[in-house]
Amino acid sequence: MSRTAIVTGGSRGIGAAISVALKEAGYRVAANYAGNDEAAQTFRDQTGIPVYKWSVADYDACVDGIRKVEDELGSVGILVNNAGITRDTPFHKMTREQWTEVINTNLNGVFNMTHPLWNGMRERKFGRVITISSINGQKGQFGQVNYSASKAGDLGFTKSLAQEGARAGITVNAICPGYIATDMVMAVPEKVREAIVAQIPVGRLGEAAEIARCVVFLASDEAGFITGSTLTANGGQYLA
Ligand code: NDP
């Protein structure tokens, strides 16, 4: 059976690699994005994967967007909550906007996407909810009180919802990537990046495709016994 997957933030970075890997594994894929039309259209043209624009921070927009995807591609069985943002600054300088924007996207966005899909997954007795958290949700990070709180929240969400989904054939898992060579990480100054790499035992940044392979595994039927778990993929940088 060909299944439909939604990947939030699926047109760039880790999300783009996830969208492509799921398509190659035989899924129908919808890639959601927030506002970068140019990147999304280039991605669509290069991959043939349809793109859908809405903000995961807006519950009603998620409901409308999911309805459109399901009308066009069929019921969604796999949700990859990948969309995420950073607004880094030390806490004493952090504004309420910087706190709220990050929580609304990285944590509320996970609720806003999962909640409208949940009953359909329960009725069909199948679902995969895979959330991209972060190493910094596990260990904390200077300048990322907002981001780390949101990503740690994603782990609590995953562990609790996994218990509710288990009897309905729905697995709920999280992946905690370490530092991956995407726009988000390449945007930090080169000196800081070098310092980051020095802390990674394997001696390099991760590749988006390495996270995508974790997603394909967790989405598969073969991973049906794995739920509530946190899959760490960080080159040995932090052993939770
Ligand atoms: P990028 O900044 O490269 O891409 C982010 C994607 O998310 C884009 O497609 C963007 O859309 C989309 N997005 C942002 N906000 C929203 C929103 N409100 N609604 C819908 N889509 C949105 O990020 P990465 O690929 O680096 O990161 C992907 C995920 O992995 C994030 O959750 C991040 O926190 C996590 N992560 C990343 C790590 C890394 O090293 N890169 C490490 C650990 C975790 P648009 O193109 O329209 O802007």
Tab-separated table of N, CA and C in Angstrom, residues 46-206:
chain	number	residue	atom	x	y	z
A	46	GLN	N	12.809	20.280	-8.963
A	46	GLN	CA	13.915	19.301	-8.992
A	46	GLN	C	13.491	17.902	-8.578
A	47	THR	N	12.470	17.812	-7.724
A	47	THR	CA	12.131	16.496	-7.140
A	47	THR	C	10.778	15.956	-7.596
A	48	GLY	N	9.917	16.846	-8.100
A	48	GLY	CA	8.555	16.419	-8.438
A	48	GLY	C	7.664	16.248	-7.214
A	49	ILE	N	8.157	16.660	-6.048
A	49	ILE	CA	7.352	16.546	-4.810
A	49	ILE	C	6.517	17.819	-4.654
A	50	PRO	N	5.180	17.675	-4.495
A	50	PRO	CA	4.353	18.872	-4.364
A	50	PRO	C	4.624	19.621	-3.052
A	51	VAL	N	4.562	20.943	-3.108
A	51	VAL	CA	4.829	21.770	-1.927
A	51	VAL	C	3.553	22.508	-1.515
A	52	TYR	N	3.404	22.714	-0.230
A	52	TYR	CA	2.203	23.323	0.331
A	52	TYR	C	2.637	24.358	1.363
A	53	LYS	N	2.112	25.576	1.186
A	53	LYS	CA	2.564	26.677	2.051
A	53	LYS	C	1.550	26.961	3.170
A	54	TRP	N	1.986	26.759	4.394
A	54	TRP	CA	1.258	27.284	5.552
A	54	TRP	C	2.203	27.270	6.743
A	55	SER	N	1.829	28.021	7.785
A	55	SER	CA	2.670	28.043	8.978
A	55	SER	C	2.181	27.018	9.977
A	56	VAL	N	3.094	26.191	10.464
A	56	VAL	CA	2.706	25.209	11.488
A	56	VAL	C	2.357	25.895	12.804
A	57	ALA	N	2.707	27.168	12.928
A	57	ALA	CA	2.393	27.898	14.154
A	57	ALA	C	0.913	28.297	14.229
A	58	ASP	N	0.178	28.090	13.138
A	58	ASP	CA	-1.228	28.522	13.047
A	58	ASP	C	-2.114	27.273	12.934
A	59	TYR	N	-2.865	26.976	13.997
A	59	TYR	CA	-3.660	25.728	14.039
A	59	TYR	C	-4.646	25.652	12.882
A	60	ASP	N	-5.373	26.729	12.647
A	60	ASP	CA	-6.389	26.696	11.583
A	60	ASP	C	-5.754	26.498	10.211
A	61	ALA	N	-4.588	27.116	10.015
A	61	ALA	CA	-3.879	26.929	8.732
A	61	ALA	C	-3.445	25.472	8.579
A	62	CYS	N	-3.071	24.834	9.680
A	62	CYS	CA	-2.696	23.404	9.614
A	62	CYS	C	-3.903	22.561	9.215
A	63	VAL	N	-5.054	22.842	9.819
A	63	VAL	CA	-6.270	22.082	9.489
A	63	VAL	C	-6.584	22.236	8.002
A	64	ASP	N	-6.537	23.459	7.501
A	64	ASP	CA	-6.831	23.701	6.079
A	64	ASP	C	-5.785	23.033	5.183
A	65	GLY	N	-4.519	23.172	5.554
A	65	GLY	CA	-3.434	22.602	4.741
A	65	GLY	C	-3.515	21.083	4.689
A	66	ILE	N	-3.775	20.466	5.823
A	66	ILE	CA	-3.891	18.996	5.879
A	66	ILE	C	-5.072	18.547	5.012
A	67	ARG	N	-6.175	19.286	5.072
A	67	ARG	CA	-7.356	18.914	4.256
A	67	ARG	C	-6.988	18.937	2.770
A	68	LYS	N	-6.261	19.970	2.368
A	68	LYS	CA	-5.865	20.089	0.952
A	68	LYS	C	-4.965	18.907	0.554
A	69	VAL	N	-3.990	18.603	1.404
A	69	VAL	CA	-3.091	17.472	1.105
A	69	VAL	C	-3.899	16.183	0.995
A	70	GLU	N	-4.815	15.969	1.937
A	70	GLU	CA	-5.569	14.697	1.923
A	70	GLU	C	-6.499	14.623	0.718
A	71	ASP	N	-7.050	15.763	0.302
A	71	ASP	CA	-7.891	15.773	-0.912
A	71	ASP	C	-7.061	15.364	-2.128
A	72	GLU	N	-5.815	15.841	-2.166
A	72	GLU	CA	-4.994	15.617	-3.367
A	72	GLU	C	-4.196	14.309	-3.324
A	73	LEU	N	-3.755	13.900	-2.128
A	73	LEU	CA	-2.832	12.751	-2.041
A	73	LEU	C	-3.358	11.588	-1.210
A	74	GLY	N	-4.522	11.758	-0.584
A	74	GLY	CA	-5.068	10.676	0.244
A	74	GLY	C	-4.739	10.853	1.719
A	75	SER	N	-5.349	9.995	2.549
A	75	SER	CA	-5.207	10.111	4.009
A	75	SER	C	-3.740	10.038	4.421
A	76	VAL	N	-3.407	10.879	5.371
A	76	VAL	CA	-2.003	10.949	5.805
A	76	VAL	C	-1.739	9.909	6.892
A	77	GLY	N	-0.766	9.034	6.641
A	77	GLY	CA	-0.386	8.023	7.620
A	77	GLY	C	0.915	8.346	8.329
A	78	ILE	N	1.710	9.210	7.702
A	78	ILE	CA	3.028	9.523	8.267
A	78	ILE	C	3.185	11.037	8.378
A	79	LEU	N	3.436	11.487	9.594
A	79	LEU	CA	3.677	12.913	9.820
A	79	LEU	C	5.098	13.085	10.326
A	80	VAL	N	5.854	13.905	9.620
A	80	VAL	CA	7.200	14.239	10.094
A	80	VAL	C	7.192	15.712	10.503
A	81	ASN	N	7.249	15.929	11.805
A	81	ASN	CA	7.296	17.290	12.350
A	81	ASN	C	8.745	17.763	12.330
A	82	ASN	N	9.115	18.404	11.228
A	82	ASN	CA	10.502	18.825	11.051
A	82	ASN	C	10.679	20.346	11.126
A	83	ALA	N	9.632	21.108	10.808
A	83	ALA	CA	9.778	22.572	10.759
A	83	ALA	C	10.316	23.093	12.091
A	84	GLY	N	11.316	23.954	12.012
A	84	GLY	CA	11.867	24.502	13.241
A	84	GLY	C	12.646	25.770	12.955
A	85	ILE	N	12.708	26.623	13.968
A	85	ILE	CA	13.447	27.888	13.828
A	85	ILE	C	14.300	28.119	15.070
A	86	THR	N	15.278	28.989	14.911
A	86	THR	CA	16.052	29.462	16.073
A	86	THR	C	15.939	30.988	16.153
A	87	ARG	N	15.975	31.485	17.354
A	87	ARG	CA	16.082	32.931	17.614
A	87	ARG	C	17.042	33.056	18.792
A	88	ASP	N	18.342	32.797	18.509
A	88	ASP	CA	19.311	32.642	19.598
A	88	ASP	C	19.711	33.980	20.217
A	89	THR	N	19.761	33.983	21.522
A	89	THR	CA	20.279	35.135	22.267
A	89	THR	C	20.322	34.749	23.747
A	90	PRO	N	21.283	35.305	24.502
A	90	PRO	CA	21.284	34.991	25.938
A	90	PRO	C	19.970	35.419	26.588
A	91	PHE	N	19.601	34.710	27.631
A	91	PHE	CA	18.274	34.915	28.232
A	91	PHE	C	18.061	36.362	28.692
A	92	HIS	N	19.118	36.998	29.197
A	92	HIS	CA	18.923	38.361	29.713
A	92	HIS	C	18.612	39.352	28.588
A	93	LYS	N	18.866	38.947	27.342
A	93	LYS	CA	18.528	39.826	26.207
A	93	LYS	C	17.312	39.315	25.440
A	94	MET	N	16.791	38.167	25.820
A	94	MET	CA	15.722	37.547	25.033
A	94	MET	C	14.412	38.326	25.175
A	95	THR	N	13.784	38.594	24.029
A	95	THR	CA	12.496	39.300	24.065
A	95	THR	C	11.364	38.270	24.148
A	96	ARG	N	10.195	38.752	24.519
A	96	ARG	CA	9.029	37.843	24.543
A	96	ARG	C	8.748	37.306	23.153
A	97	GLU	N	8.995	38.153	22.130
A	97	GLU	CA	8.758	37.713	20.738
A	97	GLU	C	9.682	36.547	20.391
A	98	GLN	N	10.952	36.653	20.779
A	98	GLN	CA	11.913	35.573	20.465
A	98	GLN	C	11.515	34.270	21.169
A	99	TRP	N	11.027	34.392	22.392
A	99	TRP	CA	10.543	33.209	23.111
A	99	TRP	C	9.312	32.633	22.410
A	100	THR	N	8.343	33.500	22.138
A	100	THR	CA	7.048	33.036	21.634
A	100	THR	C	7.154	32.469	20.223
A	101	GLU	N	7.927	33.126	19.374
A	101	GLU	CA	8.060	32.633	17.988
A	101	GLU	C	8.605	31.205	17.963
A	102	VAL	N	9.627	30.975	18.784
A	102	VAL	CA	10.259	29.651	18.783
A	102	VAL	C	9.322	28.598	19.378
A	103	ILE	N	8.671	28.927	20.478
A	103	ILE	CA	7.733	27.953	21.084
A	103	ILE	C	6.568	27.700	20.131
A	104	ASN	N	6.074	28.742	19.490
A	104	ASN	CA	4.919	28.574	18.592
A	104	ASN	C	5.250	27.681	17.402
A	105	THR	N	6.457	27.781	16.893
A	105	THR	CA	6.828	26.954	15.739
A	105	THR	C	7.264	25.560	16.174
A	106	ASN	N	8.214	25.489	17.083
A	106	ASN	CA	8.881	24.211	17.375
A	106	ASN	C	8.082	23.302	18.302
A	107	LEU	N	7.235	23.885	19.160
A	107	LEU	CA	6.464	23.047	20.093
A	107	LEU	C	4.970	23.100	19.763
A	108	ASN	N	4.400	24.305	19.727
A	108	ASN	CA	2.978	24.376	19.371
A	108	ASN	C	2.747	23.845	17.955
A	109	GLY	N	3.727	24.035	17.076
A	109	GLY	CA	3.593	23.521	15.704
A	109	GLY	C	3.442	22.012	15.673
A	110	VAL	N	4.093	21.343	16.592
A	110	VAL	CA	3.985	19.876	16.663
A	110	VAL	C	2.571	19.484	17.101
A	111	PHE	N	2.028	20.194	18.074
A	111	PHE	CA	0.626	19.963	18.453
A	111	PHE	C	-0.299	20.276	17.284
A	112	ASN	N	-0.082	21.444	16.667
A	112	ASN	CA	-1.001	21.920	15.618
A	112	ASN	C	-1.077	20.965	14.427
A	113	MET	N	0.007	20.260	14.151
A	113	MET	CA	0.011	19.306	13.033
A	113	MET	C	-0.482	17.928	13.461
A	114	THR	N	-0.093	17.496	14.645
A	114	THR	CA	-0.423	16.127	15.067
A	114	THR	C	-1.904	16.017	15.440
A	115	HIS	N	-2.423	17.036	16.123
A	115	HIS	CA	-3.790	16.961	16.644
A	115	HIS	C	-4.841	16.760	15.556
A	116	PRO	N	-4.801	17.517	14.454
A	116	PRO	CA	-5.828	17.310	13.419
A	116	PRO	C	-5.709	15.953	12.712
A	117	LEU	N	-4.526	15.335	12.759
A	117	LEU	CA	-4.324	14.045	12.068
A	117	LEU	C	-4.592	12.849	12.972
A	118	TRP	N	-4.644	13.076	14.268
A	118	TRP	CA	-4.629	11.977	15.232
A	118	TRP	C	-5.842	11.045	15.103
A	119	ASN	N	-7.040	11.619	15.043
A	119	ASN	CA	-8.233	10.749	15.014
A	119	ASN	C	-8.290	9.898	13.759
A	120	GLY	N	-7.831	10.458	12.631
A	120	GLY	CA	-7.802	9.667	11.391
A	120	GLY	C	-6.845	8.492	11.522
A	121	MET	N	-5.696	8.730	12.118
A	121	MET	CA	-4.731	7.631	12.328
A	121	MET	C	-5.338	6.581	13.258
A	122	ARG	N	-6.027	7.030	14.294
A	122	ARG	CA	-6.656	6.078	15.234
A	122	ARG	C	-7.711	5.225	14.524
A	123	GLU	N	-8.525	5.893	13.703
A	123	GLU	CA	-9.583	5.146	12.997
A	123	GLU	C	-8.993	4.127	12.042
A	124	ARG	N	-7.907	4.506	11.361
A	124	ARG	CA	-7.300	3.597	10.362
A	124	ARG	C	-6.339	2.589	11.004
A	125	LYS	N	-6.129	2.740	12.321
A	125	LYS	CA	-5.262	1.815	13.070
A	125	LYS	C	-3.833	1.777	12.522
A	126	PHE	N	-3.409	2.911	12.005
A	126	PHE	CA	-2.004	3.030	11.582
A	126	PHE	C	-1.579	4.492	11.632
A	127	GLY	N	-0.389	4.714	12.130
A	127	GLY	CA	0.172	6.069	12.083
A	127	GLY	C	1.630	6.067	12.491
A	128	ARG	N	2.328	7.043	11.959
A	128	ARG	CA	3.719	7.277	12.340
A	128	ARG	C	3.867	8.776	12.559
A	129	VAL	N	4.197	9.162	13.779
A	129	VAL	CA	4.476	10.569	14.084
A	129	VAL	C	5.951	10.642	14.476
A	130	ILE	N	6.704	11.361	13.673
A	130	ILE	CA	8.163	11.433	13.880
A	130	ILE	C	8.530	12.912	13.998
A	131	THR	N	9.079	13.270	15.139
A	131	THR	CA	9.373	14.688	15.391
A	131	THR	C	10.880	14.897	15.462
A	132	ILE	N	11.336	15.901	14.719
A	132	ILE	CA	12.761	16.233	14.741
A	132	ILE	C	12.996	17.205	15.901
A	133	SER	N	13.532	16.667	16.975
A	133	SER	CA	13.903	17.479	18.133
A	133	SER	C	15.343	17.961	17.917
A	134	SER	N	16.172	17.894	18.919
A	134	SER	CA	17.560	18.381	18.759
A	134	SER	C	18.431	17.935	19.917
A	135	ILE	N	19.706	17.801	19.648
A	135	ILE	CA	20.685	17.570	20.717
A	135	ILE	C	20.534	18.628	21.815
A	136	ASN	N	20.167	19.849	21.413
A	136	ASN	CA	20.097	20.919	22.402
A	136	ASN	C	18.812	20.885	23.224
A	137	GLY	N	17.871	20.050	22.814
A	137	GLY	CA	16.725	19.753	23.675
A	137	GLY	C	17.098	18.739	24.741
A	138	GLN	N	18.154	17.979	24.487
A	138	GLN	CA	18.617	16.976	25.456
A	138	GLN	C	19.589	17.582	26.465
A	139	LYS	N	20.520	18.426	25.970
A	139	LYS	CA	21.613	18.859	26.857
A	139	LYS	C	21.543	20.330	27.241
A	140	GLY	N	20.644	21.104	26.579
A	140	GLY	CA	20.637	22.554	26.814
A	140	GLY	C	21.782	23.213	26.064
A	141	GLN	N	21.650	24.520	25.828
A	141	GLN	CA	22.697	25.234	25.101
A	141	GLN	C	22.656	26.721	25.445
A	142	PHE	N	23.795	27.283	25.757
A	142	PHE	CA	23.909	28.725	26.014
A	142	PHE	C	23.283	29.496	24.841
A	143	GLY	N	22.446	30.459	25.141
A	143	GLY	CA	21.844	31.286	24.082
A	143	GLY	C	20.631	30.670	23.434
A	144	GLN	N	20.215	29.503	23.919
A	144	GLN	CA	19.074	28.823	23.287
A	144	GLN	C	18.031	28.376	24.319
A	145	VAL	N	17.761	29.217	25.299
A	145	VAL	CA	16.756	28.834	26.307
A	145	VAL	C	15.418	28.557	25.625
A	146	ASN	N	15.051	29.403	24.672
A	146	ASN	CA	13.784	29.219	23.956
A	146	ASN	C	13.804	27.928	23.127
A	147	TYR	N	14.854	27.756	22.343
A	147	TYR	CA	14.962	26.593	21.438
A	147	TYR	C	15.057	25.289	22.239
A	148	SER	N	15.922	25.269	23.247
A	148	SER	CA	16.102	24.040	24.034
A	148	SER	C	14.811	23.667	24.752
A	149	ALA	N	14.102	24.686	25.276
A	149	ALA	CA	12.821	24.398	25.953
A	149	ALA	C	11.830	23.799	24.966
A	150	SER	N	11.784	24.350	23.750
A	150	SER	CA	10.825	23.830	22.761
A	150	SER	C	11.177	22.403	22.362
A	151	LYS	N	12.462	22.134	22.190
A	151	LYS	CA	12.880	20.805	21.723
A	151	LYS	C	12.781	19.766	22.836
A	152	ALA	N	13.014	20.173	24.092
A	152	ALA	CA	12.784	19.259	25.216
A	152	ALA	C	11.290	18.981	25.343
A	153	GLY	N	10.472	19.992	25.085
A	153	GLY	CA	9.022	19.803	25.095
A	153	GLY	C	8.586	18.774	24.066
A	154	ASP	N	9.239	18.777	22.919
A	154	ASP	CA	8.918	17.792	21.873
A	154	ASP	C	9.157	16.366	22.381
A	155	LEU	N	10.158	16.190	23.227
A	155	LEU	CA	10.455	14.846	23.740
A	155	LEU	C	9.377	14.396	24.732
A	156	GLY	N	8.916	15.302	25.585
A	156	GLY	CA	7.825	14.965	26.508
A	156	GLY	C	6.544	14.651	25.748
A	157	PHE	N	6.264	15.440	24.726
A	157	PHE	CA	5.103	15.209	23.849
A	157	PHE	C	5.181	13.791	23.276
A	158	THR	N	6.356	13.444	22.770
A	158	THR	CA	6.551	12.137	22.113
A	158	THR	C	6.335	10.986	23.086
A	159	LYS	N	6.926	11.086	24.261
A	159	LYS	CA	6.834	9.983	25.222
A	159	LYS	C	5.401	9.789	25.710
A	160	SER	N	4.680	10.878	25.894
A	160	SER	CA	3.295	10.764	26.379
A	160	SER	C	2.371	10.268	25.290
A	161	LEU	N	2.468	10.863	24.111
A	161	LEU	CA	1.535	10.486	23.035
A	161	LEU	C	1.784	9.048	22.571
A	162	ALA	N	3.017	8.600	22.672
A	162	ALA	CA	3.325	7.208	22.291
A	162	ALA	C	2.475	6.242	23.109
A	163	GLN	N	2.295	6.560	24.370
A	163	GLN	CA	1.511	5.666	25.233
A	163	GLN	C	0.054	5.643	24.804
A	164	GLU	N	-0.443	6.787	24.301
A	164	GLU	CA	-1.844	6.850	23.871
A	164	GLU	C	-2.050	6.200	22.514
A	165	GLY	N	-1.021	6.203	21.678
A	165	GLY	CA	-1.185	5.686	20.317
A	165	GLY	C	-0.922	4.198	20.178
A	166	ALA	N	-0.252	3.618	21.176
A	166	ALA	CA	0.275	2.256	21.010
A	166	ALA	C	-0.790	1.243	20.616
A	167	ARG	N	-1.925	1.259	21.295
A	167	ARG	CA	-2.972	0.266	21.018
A	167	ARG	C	-3.683	0.528	19.697
A	168	ALA	N	-3.478	1.706	19.143
A	168	ALA	CA	-4.139	2.059	17.877
A	168	ALA	C	-3.200	1.909	16.680
A	169	GLY	N	-2.058	1.276	16.899
A	169	GLY	CA	-1.131	1.050	15.778
A	169	GLY	C	-0.363	2.282	15.361
A	170	ILE	N	-0.325	3.263	16.262
A	170	ILE	CA	0.395	4.507	15.937
A	170	ILE	C	1.673	4.554	16.764
A	171	THR	N	2.813	4.721	16.097
A	171	THR	CA	4.047	4.939	16.844
A	171	THR	C	4.397	6.422	16.809
A	172	VAL	N	4.992	6.859	17.902
A	172	VAL	CA	5.350	8.276	18.055
A	172	VAL	C	6.794	8.320	18.545
A	173	ASN	N	7.672	8.856	17.724
A	173	ASN	CA	9.098	8.853	18.061
A	173	ASN	C	9.732	10.202	17.768
A	174	ALA	N	10.881	10.421	18.364
A	174	ALA	CA	11.631	11.660	18.120
A	174	ALA	C	13.045	11.318	17.664
A	175	ILE	N	13.590	12.199	16.873
A	175	ILE	CA	14.993	12.086	16.478
A	175	ILE	C	15.707	13.335	16.994
A	176	CYS	N	16.836	13.144	17.614
A	176	CYS	CA	17.638	14.281	18.073
A	176	CYS	C	18.911	14.365	17.241
A	177	PRO	N	18.886	15.171	16.179
A	177	PRO	CA	20.120	15.345	15.419
A	177	PRO	C	21.117	16.183	16.214
A	178	GLY	N	22.381	15.897	15.966
A	178	GLY	CA	23.419	16.832	16.393
A	178	GLY	C	23.541	17.906	15.330
A	179	TYR	N	24.741	18.426	15.149
A	179	TYR	CA	24.902	19.536	14.198
A	179	TYR	C	24.993	19.007	12.769
A	180	ILE	N	24.065	19.472	11.935
A	180	ILE	CA	23.923	19.002	10.559
A	180	ILE	C	24.215	20.177	9.623
A	181	ALA	N	24.888	19.892	8.524
A	181	ALA	CA	25.303	20.965	7.601
A	181	ALA	C	24.120	21.468	6.770
A	182	THR	N	23.262	22.288	7.383
A	182	THR	CA	22.150	22.930	6.659
A	182	THR	C	22.284	24.443	6.794
A	183	ASP	N	21.370	25.169	6.159
A	183	ASP	CA	21.397	26.641	6.236
A	183	ASP	C	21.464	27.121	7.686
A	184	MET	N	20.698	26.422	8.564
A	184	MET	CA	20.611	26.839	9.968
A	184	MET	C	22.000	26.841	10.616
A	185	VAL	N	22.798	25.822	10.319
A	185	VAL	CA	24.125	25.701	10.936
A	185	VAL	C	25.178	26.478	10.137
A	186	MET	N	25.039	26.487	8.802
A	186	MET	CA	26.023	27.205	7.994
A	186	MET	C	25.895	28.727	8.207
A	187	ALA	N	24.780	29.166	8.806
A	187	ALA	CA	24.589	30.598	9.066
A	187	ALA	C	25.421	31.072	10.253
A	188	VAL	N	25.910	30.160	11.078
A	188	VAL	CA	26.717	30.609	12.221
A	188	VAL	C	28.141	30.914	11.735
A	189	PRO	N	28.829	31.865	12.376
A	189	PRO	CA	30.166	32.254	11.919
A	189	PRO	C	31.113	31.046	11.843
A	190	GLU	N	32.033	31.091	10.851
A	190	GLU	CA	32.903	29.941	10.584
A	190	GLU	C	33.701	29.523	11.827
A	191	LYS	N	34.161	30.512	12.585
A	191	LYS	CA	34.942	30.202	13.799
A	191	LYS	C	34.116	29.381	14.781
A	192	VAL	N	32.839	29.769	14.921
A	192	VAL	CA	31.953	29.045	15.847
A	192	VAL	C	31.728	27.625	15.330
A	193	ARG	N	31.575	27.522	13.995
A	193	ARG	CA	31.363	26.194	13.390
A	193	ARG	C	32.572	25.284	13.630
A	194	GLU	N	33.754	25.868	13.487
A	194	GLU	CA	34.969	25.067	13.727
A	194	GLU	C	35.006	24.578	15.178
A	195	ALA	N	34.583	25.452	16.086
A	195	ALA	CA	34.566	25.067	17.504
A	195	ALA	C	33.549	23.945	17.732
A	196	ILE	N	32.439	24.006	17.003
A	196	ILE	CA	31.417	22.950	17.128
A	196	ILE	C	31.991	21.616	16.645
A	197	VAL	N	32.614	21.647	15.471
A	197	VAL	CA	33.147	20.400	14.891
A	197	VAL	C	34.185	19.784	15.834
A	198	ALA	N	34.942	20.634	16.507
A	198	ALA	CA	35.966	20.136	17.438
A	198	ALA	C	35.346	19.330	18.579
A	199	GLN	N	34.057	19.561	18.842
A	199	GLN	CA	33.387	18.834	19.939
A	199	GLN	C	32.697	17.552	19.472
A	200	ILE	N	32.790	17.267	18.167
A	200	ILE	CA	32.081	16.095	17.641
A	200	ILE	C	33.087	14.957	17.437
A	201	PRO	N	32.970	13.883	18.214
A	201	PRO	CA	33.963	12.805	18.127
A	201	PRO	C	34.192	12.278	16.715
A	202	VAL	N	33.170	12.204	15.862
A	202	VAL	CA	33.430	11.689	14.506
A	202	VAL	C	34.131	12.733	13.633
A	203	GLY	N	34.275	13.955	14.112
A	203	GLY	CA	35.119	14.949	13.447
A	203	GLY	C	34.508	15.658	12.252
A	204	ARG	N	33.188	15.678	12.185
A	204	ARG	CA	32.534	16.374	11.066
A	204	ARG	C	31.093	16.701	11.460
A	205	LEU	N	30.485	17.606	10.664
A	205	LEU	CA	29.042	17.835	10.795
A	205	LEU	C	28.308	16.644	10.201
A	206	GLY	N	27.074	16.461	10.608
A	206	GLY	CA	26.251	15.408	10.010
A	206	GLY	C	25.676	15.855	8.679
